[in-house]
Coordinates of N, CA and C in Angstrom, one line a residue:
R193 N -5.5 51.6 4.5 CA -5.0 50.2 3.9 C -3.7 50.1 4.3
L194 N -3.6 48.6 4.3 CA -2.3 47.5 4.7 C -2.2 46.3 3.8
E195 N -1.2 46.6 3.0 CA -0.9 45.4 2.3 C -0.1 44.4 3.1
L196 N -0.7 43.2 3.1 CA 0.2 41.8 3.6 C 1.1 41.1 2.5
A197 N 2.1 41.0 2.8 CA 3.1 40.1 1.9 C 2.8 38.6 2.4
A198 N 2.0 37.9 1.5 CA 1.8 36.4 1.9 C 3.4 35.7 1.8
Q199 N 3.1 34.6 2.5 CA 4.3 33.4 2.1 C 4.2 33.3 0.9
P200 N 5.4 32.8 0.4 CA 5.6 32.1 -0.9 C 4.1 30.9 -1.4
G201 N 4.2 31.4 -2.4 CA 3.1 30.6 -3.2 C 1.3 31.0 -2.2
E202 N 1.4 32.0 -1.7 CA 0.2 32.3 -1.2 C -0.4 33.8 -1.8
E203 N -1.5 34.0 -1.9 CA -1.9 35.1 -2.5 C -1.5 36.2 -1.6
R204 N -1.5 37.5 -2.4 CA -1.1 38.9 -1.7 C -2.8 39.2 -0.9
R205 N -2.9 39.9 0.2 CA -3.9 40.5 0.7 C -3.9 42.1 1.0
V206 N -4.8 42.4 0.3 CA -4.7 43.9 0.9 C -5.9 44.2 2.0
V207 N -5.8 44.7 3.0 CA -7.0 44.9 4.2 C -7.3 46.4 4.3
G208 N -8.4 47.0 4.9 CA -8.5 48.0 5.2 C -9.3 48.3 6.7
G209 N -9.5 49.5 7.2 CA -10.0 49.4 8.1 C -9.4 49.8 9.6
R210 N -10.2 50.4 10.6 CA -9.4 50.3 11.9 C -10.0 49.8 13.0
F211 N -9.6 50.1 14.5 CA -10.4 49.4 15.1 C -10.9 50.9 16.1
R212 N -12.2 51.1 16.7 CA -12.6 51.5 17.7 C -11.2 52.4 18.4
G213 N -11.4 53.8 18.8 CA -10.2 54.3 19.9 C -9.0 54.4 19.1
G214 N -8.0 54.8 19.9 CA -7.0 55.6 19.4 C -5.9 54.5 19.7
G215 N -6.0 53.5 20.7 CA -5.0 52.6 21.4 C -4.3 51.9 20.3
R216 N -3.1 51.3 20.7 CA -2.4 50.4 20.0 C -3.0 49.2 20.3
R217 N -3.3 48.3 19.2 CA -3.8 46.9 19.4 C -2.7 45.9 18.6
R218 N -3.1 44.5 18.8 CA -2.5 44.1 18.0 C -3.3 42.6 17.2
L219 N -3.2 42.7 15.8 CA -4.4 41.8 15.2 C -3.3 40.2 14.9
L220 N -3.7 39.2 15.5 CA -3.1 37.9 15.0 C -3.6 37.3 13.7
L221 N -2.8 37.1 12.8 CA -3.3 36.5 11.4 C -3.2 35.2 11.5
R222 N -3.6 34.0 10.9 CA -3.1 32.9 10.7 C -3.5 32.6 9.5
Y223 N -2.6 32.3 8.4 CA -2.7 31.4 7.1 C -3.0 30.2 7.1
N224 N -3.2 29.5 6.2 CA -3.5 28.1 6.0 C -2.1 27.4 6.1
S225 N -1.0 27.8 6.0 CA 0.3 27.6 6.4 C 0.5 27.3 7.3
G226 N -0.4 28.1 8.4 CA 0.4 27.7 9.9 C 1.1 29.0 10.4
C227 N 1.6 30.0 9.4 CA 2.3 30.8 10.2 C 1.4 31.8 10.8
D228 N 1.7 32.4 11.6 CA 1.3 33.1 12.3 C 1.9 34.9 12.1
R229 N 1.0 35.8 12.1 CA 1.7 37.3 11.7 C 1.1 38.2 12.7
A230 N 1.8 39.1 13.3 CA 1.0 40.1 14.2 C 1.2 41.5 13.2
I231 N 0.0 42.2 13.0 CA -0.3 43.3 12.7 C -0.4 44.5 13.8
D232 N 0.2 45.7 13.6 CA 0.2 46.6 14.5 C -0.6 47.9 14.1
R233 N -1.7 48.0 15.4 CA -2.5 49.4 15.2 C -3.0 49.7 14.0
H234 N -4.8 49.5 14.0 CA -5.4 49.7 13.4 C -5.6 48.7 11.7
A235 N -4.8 47.4 11.9 CA -4.9 46.6 11.0 C -6.0 45.9 11.3
V236 N -6.9 45.3 10.5 CA -7.9 44.4 10.4 C -8.2 43.9 9.3
T237 N -8.9 42.4 9.3 CA -8.8 41.9 8.0 C -10.8 42.0 8.2
A238 N -11.2 41.5 7.1 CA -12.5 41.4 7.0 C -13.1 40.6 8.1
A239 N -12.6 39.4 8.4 CA -13.4 38.5 9.4 C -12.9 39.6 10.9
A240 N -12.0 40.1 11.1 CA -11.7 41.1 12.4 C -12.9 42.1 12.4
A241 N -13.0 42.7 11.0 CA -14.0 43.8 11.1 C -15.4 43.6 11.5
L242 N -16.0 42.3 11.1 CA -17.3 41.7 11.1 C -17.4 41.9 12.6
A243 N -16.2 41.9 13.8 CA -16.8 41.7 14.8 C -16.8 43.4 15.7
R244 N -16.7 44.2 14.6 CA -16.6 45.6 15.6 C -18.1 45.9 16.0
R245 N -18.1 46.2 17.0 CA -19.7 46.8 17.4 C -20.2 47.9 17.3
T246 N -19.9 48.7 15.9 CA -20.6 49.9 15.8 C -22.0 49.7 15.7
R247 N -22.4 48.5 15.2 CA -24.0 48.6 15.0 C -24.2 47.9 16.2
A248 N -23.8 47.5 17.3 CA -24.7 46.8 18.0 C -25.6 47.6 18.7
A249 N -25.3 48.8 18.8 CA -26.9 49.7 19.5 C -28.0 49.6 18.9
E250 N -28.0 49.5 16.9 CA -29.0 49.1 16.2 C -29.1 48.0 16.2
D251 N -28.4 46.8 16.5 CA -28.5 45.3 16.1 C -28.2 44.6 17.3
D252 N -29.1 44.2 18.0 CA -29.0 43.3 19.3 C -28.2 41.8 19.2
R253 N -28.0 41.5 17.9 CA -28.1 40.3 17.2 C -26.5 40.3 16.6
A254 N -25.8 41.4 16.9 CA -24.1 41.6 16.4 C -23.5 40.4 16.6
V255 N -23.0 40.1 15.5 CA -21.7 39.2 15.7 C -21.0 39.1 16.8
R256 N -20.8 38.2 17.7 CA -20.0 38.2 18.9 C -19.0 37.6 19.1
L257 N -17.6 38.1 19.2 CA -16.4 37.6 19.4 C -15.6 37.9 20.7
P258 N -14.9 36.8 20.9 CA -14.4 37.1 22.1 C -13.0 38.7 22.0
K259 N -12.0 39.0 23.2 CA -11.7 40.3 22.8 C -10.3 39.9 22.3
P260 N -9.9 40.7 21.4 CA -8.8 40.7 20.4 C -7.6 40.4 21.2
P261 N -6.7 39.7 20.6 CA -6.6 39.8 19.0 C -7.4 38.4 18.6
W262 N -8.0 38.1 17.3 CA -8.7 37.0 16.8 C -8.1 36.3 15.8
I263 N -8.4 35.1 16.0 CA -8.0 34.1 14.9 C -9.2 33.8 14.0
A264 N -8.9 34.2 12.5 CA -10.1 33.8 11.7 C -9.5 32.7 10.8
A265 N -10.2 32.0 10.8 CA -9.8 30.0 9.6 C -10.4 30.5 8.3
H266 N -9.4 30.6 7.4 CA -9.9 31.0 5.9 C -10.0 29.7 5.4
R267 N -11.1 29.4 5.1 CA -11.5 28.0 4.4 C -11.2 26.7 5.4
G268 N -10.6 27.3 6.5 CA -10.6 26.3 7.1 C -9.1 26.0 7.5
A269 N -8.6 24.5 8.5 CA -7.1 25.0 8.8 C -6.4 23.6 8.0
E270 N -5.3 23.5 7.6 CA -4.5 22.5 7.4 C -3.8 21.5 8.2
P271 N -3.6 20.2 8.2 CA -3.6 19.9 6.9 C -5.0 19.2 6.1
Q272 N -5.6 19.5 6.6 CA -7.1 18.8 6.0 C -7.6 20.0 4.6
L273 N -8.2 19.4 3.8 CA -8.7 19.9 2.4 C -9.4 21.2 2.6
E274 N -9.3 22.0 2.4 CA -10.2 23.6 2.1 C -11.7 23.5 2.1
N275 N -12.1 24.0 2.8 CA -13.6 24.3 2.5 C -14.4 22.6 3.1
T276 N -13.7 22.1 3.8 CA -14.6 20.8 4.2 C -14.8 20.8 5.8
I277 N -16.0 20.2 6.0 CA -16.2 19.9 7.5 C -14.9 19.4 8.4
P278 N -14.1 18.8 8.1 CA -13.0 18.3 8.9 C -12.1 19.6 9.2
A279 N -11.9 20.2 8.1 CA -10.7 21.5 8.0 C -11.4 22.7 8.8
L280 N -12.7 22.9 9.1 CA -13.4 23.8 9.6 C -13.4 23.5 11.2
L281 N -13.9 22.1 11.5 CA -13.6 21.6 12.6 C -12.3 21.5 13.2
L282 N -11.0 21.5 12.6 CA -9.9 21.1 13.2 C -9.4 22.5 13.2
A283 N -10.0 23.6 12.9 CA -9.5 25.1 13.1 C -10.2 25.5 14.3
I284 N -11.1 25.0 14.6 CA -11.6 25.6 15.9 C -11.3 24.5 17.2
D285 N -10.7 23.5 16.6 CA -10.0 22.5 17.7 C -8.6 23.3 17.8
E286 N -8.0 24.2 17.0 CA -6.8 24.6 17.0 C -6.9 26.0 17.7
G287 N -8.1 26.6 17.7 CA -8.3 27.8 18.7 C -8.9 29.0 17.7
A288 N -9.2 28.8 16.7 CA -9.8 29.7 15.8 C -11.2 30.3 16.4
D289 N -11.2 31.7 16.5 CA -12.5 32.4 17.1 C -13.2 32.7 16.2
L290 N -13.5 32.2 14.6 CA -14.2 32.5 13.6 C -14.1 31.9 12.5
L291 N -15.0 31.2 11.7 CA -14.7 30.5 10.5 C -15.1 31.3 9.3
E292 N -14.1 31.2 8.2 CA -14.6 31.8 7.1 C -14.9 31.0 5.5
F293 N -15.9 30.6 5.1 CA -15.7 29.6 3.9 C -16.4 30.4 3.0
D294 N -16.4 29.5 1.9 CA -17.0 30.1 0.5 C -18.5 28.9 0.3
V295 N -19.5 29.9 -0.2 CA -20.7 29.1 -0.4 C -21.3 29.4 -1.7
Q296 N -21.9 28.6 -2.6 CA -22.5 29.1 -3.8 C -23.6 28.0 -4.0
A297 N -24.3 27.9 -4.8 CA -25.4 26.8 -5.1 C -25.6 26.4 -6.1
T298 N -26.0 25.3 -5.9 CA -26.2 23.8 -6.9 C -27.1 24.1 -8.0
A299 N -27.2 23.2 -9.2 CA -28.2 23.4 -10.0 C -29.7 23.2 -9.4
D300 N -29.8 22.3 -8.3 CA -30.9 22.3 -7.9 C -31.0 23.1 -6.2
D301 N -30.5 24.3 -6.6 CA -30.8 24.7 -5.3 C -30.2 24.7 -3.9
V302 N -29.2 24.0 -3.8 CA -28.7 23.6 -2.6 C -27.5 24.3 -2.4
L303 N -27.2 24.9 -1.1 CA -26.1 25.7 -0.8 C -24.7 24.4 -0.5
V304 N -23.7 24.8 -1.1 CA -22.5 24.0 -0.7 C -20.9 25.0 -0.6
L305 N -20.2 24.3 0.2 CA -18.9 24.9 0.1 C -18.1 24.4 -1.0
H306 N -18.0 25.2 -1.8 CA -16.6 25.5 -2.6 C -16.4 26.8 -3.0
H307 N -15.0 26.8 -3.3 CA -14.3 28.3 -3.5 C -14.6 28.4 -5.0
D308 N -14.0 27.7 -5.8 CA -14.2 27.9 -7.2 C -15.2 27.7 -7.8
A309 N -15.6 28.6 -9.2 CA -16.4 28.2 -9.8 C -16.7 26.9 -10.6
D310 N -15.7 26.1 -11.1 CA -15.7 25.0 -11.1 C -15.1 23.9 -10.5
L311 N -14.8 22.8 -11.2 CA -14.2 21.3 -10.0 C -13.0 21.1 -11.0
A312 N -12.1 21.8 -11.6 CA -10.8 21.6 -12.1 C -9.9 21.5 -11.2
R313 N -9.6 22.5 -10.4 CA -8.5 22.7 -9.4 C -8.8 21.3 -8.4
L314 N -9.7 21.1 -8.1 CA -9.8 20.1 -6.6 C -10.1 18.8 -7.3
A315 N -11.0 18.6 -8.4 CA -11.4 17.3 -8.9 C -11.2 16.9 -10.1
G316 N -10.5 17.7 -10.6 CA -9.9 17.4 -12.1 C -11.2 17.4 -13.2
R317 N -11.9 18.3 -13.1 CA -13.0 18.0 -13.9 C -13.3 19.6 -14.5
T318 N -13.1 19.7 -15.2 CA -13.2 21.3 -15.9 C -14.4 21.3 -16.7
D319 N -14.9 19.9 -16.9 CA -16.4 19.8 -17.5 C -17.5 20.3 -16.6
L320 N -17.1 20.8 -15.2 CA -18.2 20.8 -14.0 C -18.1 22.2 -13.4
T321 N -19.3 22.9 -13.7 CA -19.4 23.9 -12.6 C -20.4 23.9 -11.4
V322 N -20.0 24.3 -10.4 CA -21.1 24.1 -8.9 C -22.5 24.7 -9.2
E323 N -22.7 25.5 -10.2 CA -23.7 26.0 -10.3 C -24.9 25.3 -11.2
S324 N -24.0 24.7 -12.2 CA -24.4 24.0 -13.3 C -24.8 22.5 -12.7
T325 N -24.4 22.1 -11.7 CA -24.3 20.4 -11.2 C -25.2 20.1 -10.2
P326 N -26.1 19.1 -10.5 CA -26.9 18.9 -9.4 C -26.0 18.4 -7.8
L327 N -26.9 18.4 -6.7 CA -26.0 17.9 -5.8 C -25.4 16.5 -5.6
H328 N -26.3 15.8 -6.0 CA -25.9 14.2 -5.9 C -24.7 13.9 -6.8
E329 N -24.4 15.1 -7.9 CA -23.2 14.6 -8.4 C -22.3 15.2 -7.7
L330 N -22.3 16.1 -7.3 CA -20.9 16.7 -6.5 C -20.9 16.1 -5.5
A331 N -21.9 15.5 -4.8 CA -21.3 14.6 -3.5 C -21.0 13.6 -3.8
D332 N -21.0 12.8 -4.8 CA -20.1 11.7 -5.3 C -18.4 11.8 -5.9
L333 N -18.1 13.2 -5.9 CA -16.9 13.7 -6.0 C -15.7 13.6 -5.2
E334 N -14.7 13.2 -5.5 CA -13.5 12.9 -4.6 C -12.6 14.4 -4.6
L335 N -12.6 15.2 -4.0 CA -11.6 16.3 -4.1 C -10.3 15.8 -3.7
R336 N -9.0 16.6 -4.1 CA -8.0 16.4 -3.7 C -7.1 17.8 -3.8
H337 N -6.5 17.6 -2.7 CA -5.2 18.6 -2.5 C -4.5 18.7 -3.8
P338 N -4.5 20.1 -4.4 CA -3.5 20.4 -5.8 C -2.1 20.0 -5.7
E339 N -1.6 20.2 -4.4 CA -0.6 20.0 -4.3 C 0.2 18.7 -3.4
R340 N -0.8 18.4 -2.6 CA -0.7 16.8 -1.9 C -1.9 16.0 -2.0
P341 N -2.0 15.3 -3.2 CA -3.0 14.5 -3.6 C -3.2 13.5 -2.4
A342 N -2.4 13.4 -1.6 CA -2.9 12.1 -0.6 C -4.1 12.8 0.4
I343 N -3.9 14.4 0.4 CA -4.9 14.7 1.2 C -6.5 14.8 0.7
T344 N -7.5 14.1 0.7 CA -8.7 14.0 -0.1 C -10.0 14.6 0.8
G345 N -10.9 14.6 0.0 CA -12.2 15.4 0.8 C -13.7 15.3 0.1
C346 N -14.6 15.9 0.2 CA -15.8 16.1 -0.1 C -16.4 17.4 -0.2
I347 N -17.4 17.6 -0.9 CA -18.3 18.6 -0.9 C -19.4 18.9 0.0
P348 N -19.1 19.4 1.2 CA -20.5 19.3 2.1 C -21.5 20.3 1.9
T349 N -22.5 20.0 2.6 CA -23.3 21.2 2.0 C -23.5 22.1 3.5
L350 N -24.2 23.4 3.2 CA -24.2 24.4 4.4 C -24.6 23.6 5.6
A351 N -25.9 23.2 5.0 CA -26.6 22.6 6.6 C -25.7 21.6 7.2
E352 N -24.9 20.6 6.3 CA -24.1 19.5 7.0 C -23.1 20.3 8.0
L353 N -22.7 21.3 7.4 CA -22.1 22.0 8.2 C -22.0 22.9 9.3
L354 N -23.1 23.7 9.4 CA -23.8 24.0 10.4 C -24.1 23.2 11.5
A355 N -24.7 21.9 11.0 CA -24.9 21.1 12.2 C -24.0 20.5 13.1
A356 N -22.8 20.6 12.0 CA -21.7 20.1 12.8 C -20.7 20.9 13.7
L357 N -21.1 22.2 13.6 CA -20.4 23.0 14.4 C -21.1 23.2 15.8
P358 N -20.2 24.1 16.4 CA -20.9 24.2 17.9 C -21.9 25.1 17.7
G359 N -22.9 25.2 18.6 CA -24.5 26.2 18.6 C -23.5 27.5 18.5
N360 N -24.1 28.1 17.3 CA -24.0 29.8 17.5 C -22.2 30.3 17.2
F361 N -21.3 29.3 16.9 CA -20.0 29.4 16.5 C -20.1 30.4 15.8
P362 N -19.3 31.8 15.7 CA -19.2 33.0 14.5 C -19.0 31.9 13.1
V363 N -19.4 32.7 12.3 CA -19.0 32.3 10.8 C -19.4 33.4 9.9
N364 N -18.3 33.4 8.9 CA -18.1 34.7 8.3 C -18.4 33.7 6.7
I365 N -20.0 33.8 6.1 CA -20.0 32.8 4.9 C -19.8 34.3 3.7
E366 N -18.8 33.3 2.8 CA -18.6 33.9 1.8 C -19.3 33.8 0.7
L367 N -20.3 34.1 0.2 CA -21.1 34.0 -0.9 C -20.6 34.3 -2.4
K368 N -20.5 33.2 -3.1 CA -20.3 33.2 -4.3 C -21.3 33.2 -5.5
R369 N -21.2 33.9 -6.5 CA -22.1 34.0 -7.6 C -21.5 34.3 -8.7
H370 N -22.3 33.3 -9.6 CA -21.9 33.6 -11.1 C -23.1 33.6 -12.0
A371 N -23.9 32.6 -12.0 CA -24.9 32.8 -12.9 C -26.4 32.5 -12.1
T372 N -26.2 32.0 -10.8 CA -27.6 31.9 -9.8 C -28.3 33.7 -9.8
D373 N -29.7 33.3 -9.8 CA -30.2 34.4 -9.4 C -30.0 34.6 -8.1
R374 N -29.8 36.1 -7.9 CA -29.4 36.9 -6.6 C -30.8 36.7 -5.8
G375 N -32.1 37.0 -6.2 CA -32.8 36.5 -5.3 C -32.8 35.4 -4.6
L376 N -33.1 34.5 -5.8 CA -32.7 32.9 -5.1 C -31.8 33.0 -3.9
L377 N -30.5 33.4 -4.3 CA -29.1 32.7 -3.5 C -29.4 33.7 -2.4
A378 N -29.9 34.8 -2.1 CA -30.3 35.8 -0.7 C -31.2 34.5 -0.1
R379 N -32.3 34.5 -0.5 CA -33.4 33.4 0.1 C -33.1 32.3 0.5
L380 N -32.0 31.5 0.2 CA -31.4 30.1 0.5 C -30.5 30.4 1.1
A381 N -29.5 31.9 1.5 CA -28.5 31.6 2.5 C -29.3 32.1 3.8
L382 N -30.3 32.9 3.7 CA -31.0 33.2 4.9 C -32.0 32.2 6.0
A383 N -32.7 31.8 4.7 CA -33.2 30.6 5.1 C -32.2 29.8 5.9
A384 N -31.1 29.3 5.6 CA -30.2 28.1 6.2 C -29.8 28.7 7.4
T385 N -29.8 29.9 7.6 CA -29.5 30.5 8.6 C -30.4 31.5 9.7
V386 N -31.4 31.0 9.5 CA -32.7 31.8 10.3 C -32.7 31.5 11.6
E387 N -32.5 30.1 12.1 CA -32.4 29.7 13.5 C -30.6 29.9 14.4
R388 N -29.9 30.8 13.3 CA -28.5 30.9 13.9 C -28.1 32.2 14.3
D389 N -27.6 32.4 15.4 CA -26.7 33.8 15.5 C -25.5 33.9 15.2
N390 N -24.7 35.1 15.1 CA -23.1 34.9 15.0 C -23.1 34.3 13.7
V391 N -23.6 35.1 12.5 CA -23.8 34.7 11.3 C -23.4 36.1 10.1
L392 N -22.1 36.4 9.6 CA -21.9 37.3 8.7 C -22.0 36.8 7.1
F393 N -22.4 37.6 6.7 CA -22.7 37.6 4.9 C -21.6 38.3 4.3
S394 N -20.6 37.7 3.6 CA -19.8 38.7 2.7 C -19.7 38.3 1.3
S395 N -19.4 39.3 0.3 CA -19.2 38.7 -0.7 C -18.8 40.0 -2.0
F396 N -17.8 39.5 -3.0 CA -17.5 40.6 -3.9 C -18.9 41.2 -4.8
D397 N -20.2 40.1 -4.5 CA -21.2 40.6 -5.6 C -22.1 41.9 -4.8
A398 N -22.1 43.2 -4.6 CA -22.3 44.2 -4.1 C -23.7 43.9 -4.3
A399 N -24.4 43.8 -5.6 CA -25.9 43.5 -5.7 C -26.2 42.6 -5.0
L400 N -25.7 41.3 -4.9 CA -26.3 40.5 -4.1 C -26.3 40.7 -2.6
L401 N -25.4 41.6 -2.1 CA -25.7 42.3 -0.8 C -26.5 42.9 -0.7
V402 N -27.3 44.1 -1.4 CA -28.0 44.6 -1.7 C -29.5 44.3 -1.5
E403 N -29.5 42.9 -2.1 CA -30.8 42.3 -2.2 C -30.8 41.4 -0.6
L404 N -29.7 41.0 -0.1 CA -29.9 40.4 1.2 C -30.4 41.5 2.2
R405 N -30.2 42.9 1.8 CA -30.3 43.7 3.1 C -32.1 44.0 2.6
R406 N -32.3 43.9 1.2 CA -33.6 44.1 0.9 C -34.5 43.1 1.3
Q407 N -34.1 42.0 1.3 CA -34.7 40.8 2.3 C -34.6 40.2 3.8
S408 N -33.8 41.1 4.3 CA -33.4 41.2 5.8 C -33.0 42.4 6.4
P409 N -33.5 43.2 6.7 CA -33.0 44.3 7.6 C -31.9 44.4 8.6
S410 N -31.8 43.0 9.2 CA -30.9 42.8 10.2 C -30.1 41.8 9.9
A411 N -30.0 41.6 8.4 CA -28.6 40.8 8.4 C -27.4 41.2 8.4
R412 N -25.9 40.6 8.8 CA -24.9 41.1 9.1 C -24.2 41.2 7.6
L413 N -23.6 42.2 6.9 CA -23.2 41.8 5.9 C -21.8 42.7 5.9
A414 N -20.6 42.2 5.1 CA -19.2 42.7 4.7 C -19.1 42.9 3.4
P415 N -19.4 43.6 2.5 CA -18.6 43.6 1.2 C -17.2 43.7 1.1
L416 N -16.9 43.0 -0.1 CA -15.5 42.6 -0.3 C -15.1 43.5 -1.8
A417 N -14.3 43.9 -1.9 CA -13.9 44.3 -3.1 C -12.5 44.7 -3.4
P418 N -11.8 44.5 -4.5 CA -10.4 44.7 -5.0 C -10.1 45.9 -4.8
H419 N -10.7 46.7 -4.8 CA -10.3 48.4 -4.7 C -11.8 49.2 -4.3
A420 N -11.8 50.4 -3.6 CA -12.4 50.7 -3.4 C -12.6 52.4 -3.9
P421 N -13.3 52.8 -5.0 CA -13.8 54.2 -5.4 C -14.5 54.5 -4.4
P422 N -14.4 56.0 -4.4 CA -15.4 56.9 -3.4 C -16.7 56.5 -3.5
L423 N -17.4 56.3 -4.9 CA -18.7 56.2 -5.1 C -19.3 54.9 -4.6
R424 N -18.1 53.9 -4.6 CA -18.8 52.6 -4.6 C -18.7 52.3 -3.0
T425 N -17.7 53.0 -2.4 CA -18.0 53.2 -0.5 C -18.7 53.6 -0.1
R426 N -19.4 54.7 -0.4 CA -20.6 55.6 -0.2 C -21.7 54.7 -0.3
A427 N -21.5 54.2 -1.7 CA -23.0 53.1 -1.5 C -23.2 52.4 -1.0
L428 N -22.2 51.4 -0.7 CA -22.1 50.3 0.1 C -22.4 50.6 1.7
R429 N -22.1 52.0 2.2 CA -22.5 52.1 3.4 C -23.7 52.4 3.6
C430 N -24.8 52.5 2.6 CA -26.0 52.4 2.7 C -26.5 51.0 3.2
L431 N -25.5 50.1 2.6 CA -26.2 48.9 3.2 C -26.4 48.4 4.8
R432 N -25.4 49.7 5.3 CA -25.3 49.3 6.9 C -24.4 48.1 7.2
A433 N -23.6 47.9 6.4 CA -22.3 46.7 6.6 C -21.5 47.3 7.7
Y434 N -20.7 46.0 7.7 CA -20.0 45.9 9.0 C -18.7 46.8 8.6
H435 N -18.0 46.4 7.4 CA -17.0 47.0 7.2 C -17.1 46.7 5.8
T436 N -15.7 47.3 4.8 CA -15.6 46.8 3.5 C -14.0 46.7 3.5
A437 N -13.5 45.4 2.8 CA -12.6 44.7 3.0 C -11.9 44.6 1.4
Y438 N -11.1 45.0 1.4 CA -10.0 45.0 0.1 C -9.4 44.1 -0.3
L439 N -9.6 43.1 -1.1 CA -8.9 41.9 -1.1 C -9.1 41.6 -2.8
P440 N -7.8 41.0 -3.1 CA -7.6 40.7 -4.6 C -8.4 39.3 -4.8
R441 N -9.1 39.3 -5.9 CA -9.8 38.1 -6.0 C -9.0 36.7 -6.2

């Protein structure tokens, strides 16, 4: 395990894992603030870990990335607003090897990109949650950067984002769930990506990943957890997951 001290104002992250082989490697991490970090030897983020090819012999549709070091864009790139199409396309233009973004279901069962459960932080709407609001209401909202209000954006659907991305560009879809039925969310996620390779599903909801594995033996999964008790780690290995990453919520 390795704890990465973030820049002031950024959350701290704890990541775990290792590269295959014993050689010395360097992993380049790019934060939304634009700072770059190089971490020596056996350091790996959840996004980097998904590219490990330990499952390649079992699954010929394994996530494919170029040779390390990798740059994973967490919710896209600034100065664009997080989890928006402009932010994620900008990250590609700036050289990202993989996109990570948050997805949850609306009240009318449409997958959209949004990190928080509610719309308080980015839209000032404490009365709205993503899961209890239909798509047409969410689409009408103007989102604003909490620290730089001149930066605005809107909530895209997952279908809109995938249509805007280059074909089969590697993506890490972090599934957020609060009240949505796990079986439904798994079906929606698998259906949205059925024609796309290089897709990884990650989540803090281990039961959701179990449901994804039940519905799709070939889905690429990456459990997320704030800590890793041995029993939980052994249970998650049964998912044939790429990696377990330890990240604070």
